């Protein structure tokens, strides 16, 4: 197990990446900051559970994703209306839950299919970028110049926009 100082420095070094990922998950600045804070606290509380020689960044991002999913499920559960009327009157009323739900599964499936149609030279850097890696990290991992990584991500975005223009 690494020293506590090193562990804290690693978490502090990931704050920008984590905030970016949190914003992608929540699409709300305040909620993203709350999620970042919850993730940081949970990671610090569970420092003893981290095993050296494992992917620290992946471990922390997994914590964030799980917190987001649990919070989302809790919110949905609280917003669930149980109709106890005899004739199920409330079930027949159109109700807005007030929640901004993620895009429907049809759109997600379309996006996944469009991404999977890309060649690996575009798909891999794009997926890494969406997962929170910075350009220089992707370049180092794939042994490519940073400019090449940026242009591949740009072209992947452009292709996605073209293929999914009906979903706007």
XYZ file of N, CA and C in Angstrom:
504
model
N 0.849 -1.176 0.000
C 0.000 0.000 0.000
C 0.887 1.229 0.000
N 0.624 2.176 -0.860
C 1.404 3.399 -0.970
C 1.165 4.282 0.255
N 2.077 5.224 0.478
C 1.890 6.124 1.614
C 0.655 6.986 1.392
N 0.111 7.472 2.497
C -1.118 8.264 2.445
C -0.920 9.541 1.634
N 0.280 10.156 1.748
C 0.578 11.368 0.976
C 0.516 11.107 -0.512
N 1.113 10.022 -0.976
C 1.112 9.674 -2.394
C -0.305 9.408 -2.861
N -1.090 8.736 -2.058
C -2.479 8.430 -2.409
C -3.265 9.725 -2.585
N -3.111 10.633 -1.662
C -3.810 11.913 -1.747
C -3.349 12.720 -2.953
N -2.059 12.672 -3.257
C -1.542 13.386 -4.424
C -2.117 12.812 -5.711
N -2.263 11.491 -5.763
C -2.851 10.867 -6.952
C -4.290 11.328 -7.138
N -5.041 11.370 -6.053
C -6.442 11.805 -6.142
C -6.517 13.272 -6.563
N -5.670 14.094 -5.993
C -5.667 15.516 -6.367
C -5.277 15.691 -7.829
N -4.387 14.851 -8.325
C -3.973 14.922 -9.718
C -5.078 14.539 -10.700
N -6.060 13.790 -10.218
C -7.161 13.340 -11.080
C -8.395 14.244 -11.017
N -8.372 15.283 -10.215
C -9.564 16.100 -10.001
C -10.142 16.664 -11.297
N -9.288 17.158 -12.192
C -9.790 17.739 -13.449
C -10.466 16.673 -14.300
N -9.833 15.489 -14.402
C -10.425 14.384 -15.176
C -11.741 13.935 -14.552
N -11.753 13.825 -13.231
C -12.957 13.383 -12.543
C -14.093 14.390 -12.721
N -13.774 15.680 -12.666
C -14.803 16.703 -12.843
C -15.383 16.636 -14.249
N -14.523 16.414 -15.221
C -14.990 16.291 -16.609
C -15.929 15.098 -16.754
N -15.556 13.973 -16.181
C -16.381 12.767 -16.243
C -17.692 12.979 -15.485
N -17.615 13.628 -14.343
C -18.819 13.899 -13.547
C -19.786 14.771 -14.329
N -19.255 15.755 -15.047
C -20.121 16.626 -15.843
C -20.767 15.847 -16.991
N -20.024 14.907 -17.581
C -20.602 14.070 -18.638
C -21.746 13.226 -18.090
N -21.598 12.755 -16.871
C -22.635 11.920 -16.269
C -23.857 12.738 -15.869
N -23.628 13.895 -15.258
C -24.741 14.654 -14.684
C -25.283 15.745 -15.594
N -24.465 16.259 -16.484
C -24.783 17.405 -17.351
C -25.245 18.627 -16.551
N -24.777 18.738 -15.331
C -25.131 19.862 -14.466
C -23.891 20.207 -13.644
N -23.490 21.471 -13.691
C -22.249 21.892 -13.039
C -22.255 21.626 -11.532
N -23.329 22.005 -10.855
C -23.388 21.818 -9.404
C -23.414 20.346 -9.033
N -24.209 19.561 -9.746
C -24.257 18.122 -9.475
C -22.910 17.469 -9.757
N -22.211 17.952 -10.787
C -20.890 17.411 -11.109
C -19.912 17.668 -9.962
N -19.952 18.874 -9.405
C -19.069 19.184 -8.268
C -19.437 18.339 -7.040
N -20.727 18.135 -6.812
C -21.152 17.282 -5.695
C -20.661 15.853 -5.895
N -20.803 15.348 -7.112
C -20.358 13.991 -7.421
C -18.850 13.865 -7.254
N -18.112 14.873 -7.674
C -16.655 14.884 -7.512
C -16.292 14.826 -6.031
N -16.984 15.623 -5.220
C -16.708 15.642 -3.783
C -17.033 14.289 -3.150
N -18.182 13.726 -3.494
C -18.559 12.410 -2.953
C -17.532 11.349 -3.329
N -17.075 11.394 -4.581
C -16.107 10.414 -5.063
C -14.778 10.550 -4.332
N -14.320 11.775 -4.184
C -13.051 12.011 -3.500
C -13.116 11.519 -2.062
N -14.211 11.838 -1.379
C -14.355 11.391 0.015
C -14.406 9.872 0.118
N -15.151 9.248 -0.784
C -15.271 7.790 -0.739
C -13.920 7.133 -1.030
N -13.178 7.675 -1.991
C -11.858 7.119 -2.303
C -10.921 7.264 -1.106
N -10.943 8.431 -0.466
C -10.088 8.637 0.706
C -10.492 7.727 1.864
N -11.801 7.527 2.049
C -12.278 6.644 3.114
C -11.902 5.192 2.865
N -11.756 4.831 1.594
C -11.471 3.438 1.244
C -10.037 3.242 0.749
N -9.148 4.110 1.173
C -7.749 4.043 0.753
C -7.129 2.674 1.033
N -7.490 2.093 2.161
C -6.901 0.799 2.536
C -7.352 -0.332 1.611
N -8.430 -0.132 0.869
C -8.927 -1.163 -0.050
C -8.223 -1.132 -1.403
N -7.514 -0.032 -1.686
C -6.797 0.065 -2.950
C -5.551 -0.806 -2.894
N -5.351 -1.601 -3.931
C -4.207 -2.508 -4.011
C -3.189 -1.912 -4.976
N -1.926 -1.847 -4.531
C -0.865 -1.340 -5.411
C -0.798 -2.173 -6.686
N -0.239 -1.581 -7.721
C -0.070 -2.223 -9.030
C -1.394 -2.495 -9.730
N -2.437 -1.757 -9.351
C -3.694 -1.806 -10.102
C -3.928 -0.415 -10.668
N -4.848 -0.308 -11.591
C -5.126 0.952 -12.272
C -5.840 1.912 -11.325
N -5.098 2.858 -10.774
C -5.656 3.807 -9.811
C -6.761 4.650 -10.441
N -6.487 5.145 -11.641
C -7.462 5.996 -12.327
C -8.761 5.227 -12.576
N -8.649 3.999 -13.042
C -9.828 3.169 -13.275
C -10.595 2.914 -11.988
N -9.866 2.697 -10.904
C -10.487 2.437 -9.606
C -11.315 3.642 -9.159
N -10.750 4.844 -9.269
C -11.448 6.046 -8.829
C -12.631 6.350 -9.759
N -12.446 6.160 -11.080
C -13.542 6.410 -12.015
C -14.690 5.425 -11.780
N -14.367 4.202 -11.412
C -15.403 3.215 -11.105
C -16.183 3.636 -9.862
N -15.489 4.171 -8.883
C -16.164 4.676 -7.684
C -17.152 5.768 -8.085
N -16.702 6.688 -8.941
C -17.577 7.786 -9.360
C -18.789 7.259 -10.114
N -18.558 6.356 -11.047
C -19.670 5.816 -11.828
C -20.672 5.117 -10.915
N -20.194 4.343 -9.960
C -21.092 3.624 -9.051
C -21.882 4.581 -8.162
N -21.245 5.642 -7.693
C -21.964 6.633 -6.884
C -23.059 7.273 -7.726
N -22.737 7.628 -8.973
C -23.728 8.242 -9.854
C -24.911 7.303 -10.071
N -24.625 6.037 -10.356
C -25.698 5.054 -10.601
C -26.556 4.877 -9.360
N -25.935 4.756 -8.210
C -26.698 4.594 -6.961
C -27.565 5.811 -6.673
N -27.017 7.008 -6.885
C -27.801 8.229 -6.672
C -28.968 8.299 -7.648
N -28.726 7.923 -8.884
C -29.786 7.954 -9.889
C -30.902 6.977 -9.520
N -30.530 5.776 -9.115
C -31.530 4.776 -8.719
C -32.333 5.249 -7.520
N -31.648 5.890 -6.570
C -32.325 6.407 -5.383
C -33.334 7.491 -5.773
N -32.939 8.369 -6.682
C -33.827 9.443 -7.130
C -35.047 8.871 -7.838
N -34.834 7.887 -8.689
C -35.947 7.262 -9.410
C -36.884 6.571 -8.432
N -36.301 5.895 -7.451
C -37.123 5.185 -6.461
C -37.980 6.166 -5.660
N -37.404 7.301 -5.284
C -38.160 8.308 -4.535
C -39.286 8.905 -5.376
N -39.078 8.969 -6.691
C -40.069 9.588 -7.571
C -41.146 8.595 -8.022
N -41.004 7.340 -7.644
C -41.981 6.335 -8.044
C -43.287 6.537 -7.287
N -44.380 6.537 -8.033
C -45.699 6.724 -7.438
C -46.372 5.363 -7.359
N -46.830 5.017 -6.171
C -47.556 3.761 -5.997
C -49.033 4.096 -5.911
N -49.764 3.567 -6.853
C -51.204 3.848 -6.923
C -51.942 2.847 -6.049
N -52.549 3.343 -4.976
C -53.284 2.466 -4.075
C -54.787 2.672 -4.190
N -55.202 3.389 -5.231
C -56.642 3.558 -5.430
C -57.216 2.263 -5.974
N -58.495 2.067 -5.720
C -59.139 0.826 -6.120
C -59.149 0.603 -7.624
N -59.408 1.640 -8.383
C -59.514 1.476 -9.838
C -58.232 1.902 -10.570
N -57.139 2.033 -9.855
C -55.846 2.441 -10.412
C -55.957 3.754 -11.175
N -56.700 4.673 -10.596
C -56.960 5.967 -11.218
C -55.666 6.710 -11.547
N -54.726 6.707 -10.615
C -53.496 7.482 -10.803
C -52.608 6.917 -11.903
N -52.698 5.651 -12.186
C -51.886 5.072 -13.256
C -52.328 5.560 -14.627
N -53.562 5.959 -14.746
C -54.085 6.399 -16.031
C -53.874 7.889 -16.276
N -53.335 8.600 -15.296
C -53.078 10.022 -15.447
C -51.663 10.195 -15.982
N -51.541 11.050 -16.983
C -50.216 11.345 -17.511
C -49.444 12.116 -16.454
N -48.267 11.607 -16.056
C -47.491 12.244 -15.005
C -46.077 12.483 -15.481
N -45.573 13.646 -15.154
C -44.186 13.969 -15.435
C -43.408 13.735 -14.157
N -42.388 12.897 -14.228
C -41.631 12.567 -13.022
C -40.779 13.732 -12.551
N -40.531 14.696 -13.453
C -39.680 15.808 -13.066
C -38.205 15.492 -13.203
N -37.883 14.281 -13.598
C -36.490 13.874 -13.738
C -36.023 14.067 -15.169
N -34.805 14.492 -15.316
C -34.200 14.516 -16.638
C -33.528 13.161 -16.801
N -34.174 12.290 -17.535
C -33.660 10.933 -17.679
C -32.604 10.891 -18.770
N -31.710 9.907 -18.729
C -30.738 9.750 -19.809
C -31.467 9.454 -21.111
N -30.758 9.624 -22.196
C -31.377 9.372 -23.491
C -31.920 7.953 -23.529
N -32.948 7.769 -24.320
C -33.592 6.469 -24.426
C -32.646 5.404 -24.931
N -32.982 4.160 -24.647
C -32.102 3.068 -25.035
C -31.945 2.965 -26.544
N -32.946 3.418 -27.299
C -32.839 3.375 -28.750
C -31.711 4.277 -29.224
N -31.652 5.519 -28.692
C -30.594 6.426 -29.096
C -29.225 5.915 -28.668
N -29.139 5.371 -27.463
C -27.867 4.841 -26.975
C -27.412 3.700 -27.874
N -28.347 2.857 -28.271
C -28.013 1.746 -29.163
C -27.509 2.269 -30.505
N -28.162 3.309 -31.023
C -27.739 3.902 -32.292
C -26.335 4.493 -32.183
N -26.067 5.170 -31.076
C -24.745 5.769 -30.871
C -23.695 4.666 -30.786
N -23.995 3.613 -30.053
C -23.055 2.492 -29.934
C -22.793 1.848 -31.283
N -23.848 1.645 -32.052
C -23.676 1.053 -33.382
C -22.825 1.947 -34.275
N -23.060 3.248 -34.223
C -22.277 4.180 -35.034
C -20.811 4.149 -34.627
N -20.554 4.128 -33.317
C -19.165 4.061 -32.838
C -18.493 2.755 -33.225
N -19.216 1.655 -33.114
C -18.644 0.354 -33.444
C -18.327 0.216 -34.922
N -18.980 1.022 -35.768
C -18.699 0.984 -37.209
C -17.381 1.681 -37.538
N -16.860 2.496 -36.639
C -15.595 3.191 -36.878
C -14.441 2.195 -36.852
N -13.383 2.526 -37.561
C -12.171 1.717 -37.468
C -11.531 1.994 -36.114
N -10.689 1.077 -35.652
C -10.057 1.217 -34.342
C -9.224 2.492 -34.232
N -8.667 2.967 -35.351
C -7.833 4.166 -35.278
C -8.633 5.389 -34.812
N -9.941 5.396 -35.026
C -10.800 6.481 -34.555
C -11.535 6.091 -33.273
N -11.996 4.857 -33.215
C -12.819 4.410 -32.096
C -12.044 4.400 -30.777
N -10.835 3.863 -30.786
C -10.070 3.710 -29.549
C -9.732 5.068 -28.919
N -9.159 6.020 -29.667
C -8.886 7.321 -29.030
C -10.159 8.038 -28.564
N -11.226 7.934 -29.351
C -12.477 8.593 -28.985
C -13.024 8.010 -27.687
N -13.064 6.685 -27.575
C -13.572 6.046 -26.356
C -12.711 6.394 -25.145
N -11.406 6.457 -25.339
C -10.517 6.823 -24.228
C -10.784 8.262 -23.787
N -11.006 9.148 -24.752
C -11.284 10.541 -24.437
C -12.594 10.665 -23.657
N -13.611 9.951 -24.103
C -14.902 9.979 -23.418
C -14.777 9.407 -22.014
N -13.881 8.441 -21.839
C -13.672 7.833 -20.525
C -12.907 8.749 -19.566
N -12.412 9.896 -20.070
C -11.766 10.848 -19.175
C -10.276 10.998 -19.348
N -9.680 10.269 -20.271
C -8.250 10.411 -20.499
C -7.980 11.729 -21.218
N -6.845 12.335 -20.910
C -6.440 13.569 -21.580
C -5.702 13.201 -22.867
N -5.607 14.194 -23.747
C -4.971 13.952 -25.046
C -3.565 13.364 -24.893
N -2.768 13.936 -24.006
C -1.386 13.453 -23.870
C -1.339 12.029 -23.294
N -2.304 11.676 -22.466
C -2.346 10.310 -21.930
C -2.698 9.311 -23.032
N -3.642 9.706 -23.870
C -4.035 8.833 -24.992
C -2.858 8.668 -25.944
N -2.178 9.778 -26.235
C -1.030 9.744 -27.139
C 0.060 8.814 -26.600
N 0.323 8.894 -25.310
C 1.350 8.042 -24.707
C 0.931 6.573 -24.755
N -0.322 6.318 -24.434
C -0.817 4.942 -24.393
C -0.809 4.295 -25.780
N -1.173 5.079 -26.811
C -1.270 4.540 -28.164
C 0.006 4.780 -28.977
N 0.992 5.426 -28.354
C 2.262 5.722 -29.016
C 2.038 6.517 -30.306
N 1.280 7.614 -30.168
C 0.966 8.502 -31.288
C 1.291 9.935 -30.901
N 1.516 10.794 -31.887
C 1.668 12.221 -31.564
C 0.341 12.797 -31.058
N 0.413 13.791 -30.191
C -0.787 14.409 -29.612
C -1.675 14.981 -30.714
N -1.073 15.589 -31.724
C -1.849 16.160 -32.820
C -2.664 15.114 -33.557
N -2.106 13.933 -33.739
C -2.821 12.841 -34.400
C -4.019 12.405 -33.562
N -3.810 12.306 -32.256
C -4.900 11.929 -31.356
C -6.025 12.961 -31.428
N -5.664 14.240 -31.383
C -6.680 15.300 -31.447
C -7.461 15.247 -32.751
N -6.757 15.048 -33.863
C -7.466 15.033 -35.144
C -8.361 13.805 -35.263
N -7.931 12.657 -34.748
C -8.774 11.458 -34.812
C -10.035 11.622 -33.968
N -9.898 12.243 -32.811
C -11.071 12.487 -31.969
C -11.992 13.490 -32.649
N -11.416 14.524 -33.260
C -12.214 15.513 -33.983
C -13.004 14.848 -35.109
N -12.327 14.004 -35.903
C -13.011 13.357 -37.019
C -14.048 12.345 -36.542
N -13.781 11.688 -35.414
C -14.778 10.753 -34.865
C -16.035 11.519 -34.446
N -15.857 12.670 -33.801
C -17.005 13.509 -33.421
C -17.781 13.944 -34.654
N -17.036 14.377 -35.664
C -17.658 14.855 -36.900
C -18.473 13.741 -37.558
N -17.896 12.541 -37.622
C -18.610 11.390 -38.209
C -19.865 11.073 -37.403
N -19.750 11.117 -36.068
C -20.914 10.846 -35.220
C -22.017 11.867 -35.466
N -21.633 13.140 -35.535
C -22.630 14.182 -35.798
C -23.349 13.935 -37.121
N -22.589 13.562 -38.144
C -23.184 13.316 -39.457
C -24.131 12.119 -39.414
N -23.690 11.047 -38.769
C -24.492 9.822 -38.743
C -25.714 9.964 -37.844
N -25.625 10.799 -36.834
C -26.714 10.886 -35.845
C -27.435 12.231 -35.914
N -27.409 12.885 -37.064
C -28.022 14.207 -37.171
C -29.514 14.170 -36.925
N -30.166 13.022 -37.107
C -31.611 12.890 -36.869
C -31.975 12.916 -35.397
N -31.002 12.727 -34.508
C -31.289 12.641 -33.070
C -31.183 13.986 -32.367
N -30.893 15.043 -33.075
C -30.757 16.360 -32.450
C -32.080 16.933 -32.110
